[in-house]
Amino acid sequence: MMTASTSSGKRNLLVNAAANWLGFAAQMAVAFVLSPLFVHGLGAARYGIWSLVESILAYLGMFDLGVAASVVRYVARFEAVHDHDRLNRIVSTSVCIFAVCGVLALAIALTIAFPLAVFLNIPADLVVEARWMLVLLGINLAIGLPLNVFSCVLDGLGRYPAKSALRTGSLVLRLPVFLLVLNNNGGLIGLACAITACNLVEYLSLAVAAHHFLAGLHFSMRFVDRETFRMIRGYSLHAFLAMLAGRMSFQTDALVIGAFLGPEWIAYFMIGSRLVEYAKNSLRAVTTVLTPAVSSLEARGDHAGIRAVLINSTRYVLWIILPIQAGLLLLGKPFLALWMGPDYARLSYPTLAILAVPLGLALSQSVSARILYGTGRLRWFARLVLAEAVANVLLSILLVRPYGIEGDAVGTAIPNVLSNLLVAAYVCRLLEVSFARYLWLAMLKPVCVASLLAAGWVAVVLTNPPTTWLGLLLTGAAGLAFYAPIAFLVEYGPRKSLALLRRYTAKRRELPANPPAELRASA
C-alpha cells in the first residue's frame, strides 16, 4: 500500500521531472529558431569555428572536477537530515574550489588562444575572431564556475520548477540579443559578448533563488575546511573521471574533424549530431532529478525503492525516447532538408542516422547512471566510460580520414553501445535484479510498440516521403496518434486504463471524486 509520504515523494519527482523537461523544451525551441540563423548567418566556416571553440570550452569545463555532482548529492543528503552546518561547509568549500579552477581555466584559454589557428586549420581571415571568441568565453567560464554552485544547490533541494523558470526567463532575454547581434553582423566576437552578459544575469538570478529557498545558506571562509574538501574530493574524483569521459566521447569530434578535414566539415557533422544530443538532453533533463531522489532513498535505507526507480524509470524513458529515435532515423532526412536545406540534408543525415542508432539504449542507461551518482557508486562506472572515451577517440581518428565525418560517427557509436550494455548489467547486479527480469519489465513493452510505429513510418517514407512542413508534421502526428494510446493501454492494462480515463473525465466535469467500488479495486 502506498503511504502518504511515498505518494508525495513520487508526486514531487514527477513535478521536478516535468519542470526540468519544460525548461529544456524551451531551450530546444530557441535552438530550433536560432540554429538555421546561425548556420546561414555565420556561414559554414564560422559555424564550424563556433563548434570548435565550444568543444575546447567543454574540455576547460572539466575544471568542474566533478564538484558540481558532489554539491547536488550532499545538499540533498544534508537537507534530508537537516544538517545545515555541513551543508554550508559543502557550499562554501565548493565556491572556493571553483574560484581557483576558474582562474586556471581562463589562464589555459589565454594560453591556447594564440596558437589556435596553427593546429586546427582555421582560415587566416577568421583567426582574430576565433581567438577573441575563445578569450571572451574563457572569461565567461571563469565567472560561471563558482556561481554555478547555486544552481547545484537548487538541484539538491529539488527546486527544479524555480530553476527552469529562471532559465526560461534567461532564454527570453537571449533570443532578441542574439538576433540583434546577427542582424548587425556582429560575428563571433559579438555573439561571445552577448553570451557572457546573458550568462552573468542567469547565474546571479540562480544565486538569489538559492538563498531564497534555503534561508540558512551562508557563504563564509570559516566554513571552508580540510575535512569537507576531502569529502568532496572522495566523491568528485570519480564524477570528474566520468565527466572527462563524456567530454572525450562527445566533444572531441569537432577537434578530430577540424584537424583532419577542416572547419567547414565540422558544421555538417554538428548539425546531425546536435539533433541526437537534443534528444538525449531532453530525457536527461528528466532523469537528472533522480540523483537527489536516489540519494535521499539511500539515506533512508530504502533499497526496494531504488530498485523500483531502476525498473519503472527505465521503462518510462523508453516509452518516450523510442518514437524519437524512430523519427530521427526515418524522418530525419526530410526534416533536415526543410530546416537547413537540401545540401545539409545530404551531408548531415548519415551522421544523424549513425549516432541515432544507440539512442534508445543510451537513454535507458541514463537512469542507471543517475542511480550510480545518487548512491555514490561511481568508481567502476567512471573507469568504464573513460575506457569508452579512449576507444571513441582512437576509432574516430582511425576512421575519419578514409570515411570522413561518417567514419567519425561510427567511431563514436560502437563504443557507446558496448559501454551501455555493460552499465545495464552492472547496475542490475548491484541492485540484485535479474538481468532477464530487467529486460522483461523495463524494455520489452516499449520496444514492441515502438517497432509497430517504426514500421508505419517506413511505409510512408518508401511510398510518399514528406516534402513540406505540413506533410512532415502530419506524418509524425499520425504515427504518434497511433503510438500514444497503444502505449498507454499496454503500460497500464485495460482495467486500470479505463479507471484512469474515467477518473480524469470525472475531474474534468468537476464531479465528486467517488468512483464505484469496482473502479477503486481495479486502480
PDB file of C-alpha atoms in Angstrom, residues 42-47 49 116-118 120-133 186-189 263-264:
ATOM      1  CA  LEU A  42      27.679  32.925 -39.894  1.00  0.00           C
ATOM      2  CA  GLY A  43      28.407  30.602 -42.835  1.00  0.00           C
ATOM      3  CA  ALA A  44      29.792  27.064 -42.705  1.00  0.00           C
ATOM      4  CA  ALA A  45      33.359  28.102 -41.796  1.00  0.00           C
ATOM      5  CA  ARG A  46      32.366  30.460 -38.942  1.00  0.00           C
ATOM      6  CA  TYR A  47      29.786  27.991 -37.636  1.00  0.00           C
ATOM      7  CA  ILE A  49      34.766  27.553 -35.668  1.00  0.00           C
ATOM      8  CA  LEU A 116      44.868  28.112 -32.134  1.00  0.00           C
ATOM      9  CA  ALA A 117      44.986  28.511 -35.924  1.00  0.00           C
ATOM     10  CA  VAL A 118      48.220  26.550 -36.355  1.00  0.00           C
ATOM     11  CA  LEU A 120      43.126  23.444 -36.366  1.00  0.00           C
ATOM     12  CA  ASN A 121      43.224  24.671 -39.983  1.00  0.00           C
ATOM     13  CA  ILE A 122      41.402  27.942 -39.252  1.00  0.00           C
ATOM     14  CA  PRO A 123      41.347  30.265 -42.304  1.00  0.00           C
ATOM     15  CA  ALA A 124      43.629  33.289 -41.925  1.00  0.00           C
ATOM     16  CA  ASP A 125      40.804  35.817 -42.215  1.00  0.00           C
ATOM     17  CA  LEU A 126      38.961  34.239 -39.264  1.00  0.00           C
ATOM     18  CA  VAL A 127      41.879  33.776 -36.853  1.00  0.00           C
ATOM     19  CA  VAL A 128      41.287  37.030 -34.916  1.00  0.00           C
ATOM     20  CA  GLU A 129      37.581  36.291 -34.444  1.00  0.00           C
ATOM     21  CA  ALA A 130      38.276  32.739 -33.289  1.00  0.00           C
ATOM     22  CA  ARG A 131      40.965  33.912 -30.882  1.00  0.00           C
ATOM     23  CA  TRP A 132      38.865  36.618 -29.208  1.00  0.00           C
ATOM     24  CA  MET A 133      35.811  34.411 -29.069  1.00  0.00           C
ATOM     25  CA  GLY A 186      28.436  41.123 -35.014  1.00  0.00           C
ATOM     26  CA  GLY A 187      30.174  37.859 -35.923  1.00  0.00           C
ATOM     27  CA  LEU A 188      31.772  35.502 -33.430  1.00  0.00           C
ATOM     28  CA  ILE A 189      33.057  38.267 -31.140  1.00  0.00           C
ATOM     29  CA  PRO A 263      36.279  23.562 -40.066  1.00  0.00           C
ATOM     30  CA  GLU A 264      33.533  23.558 -42.738  1.00  0.00           C
TER      31      GLU A 264
END
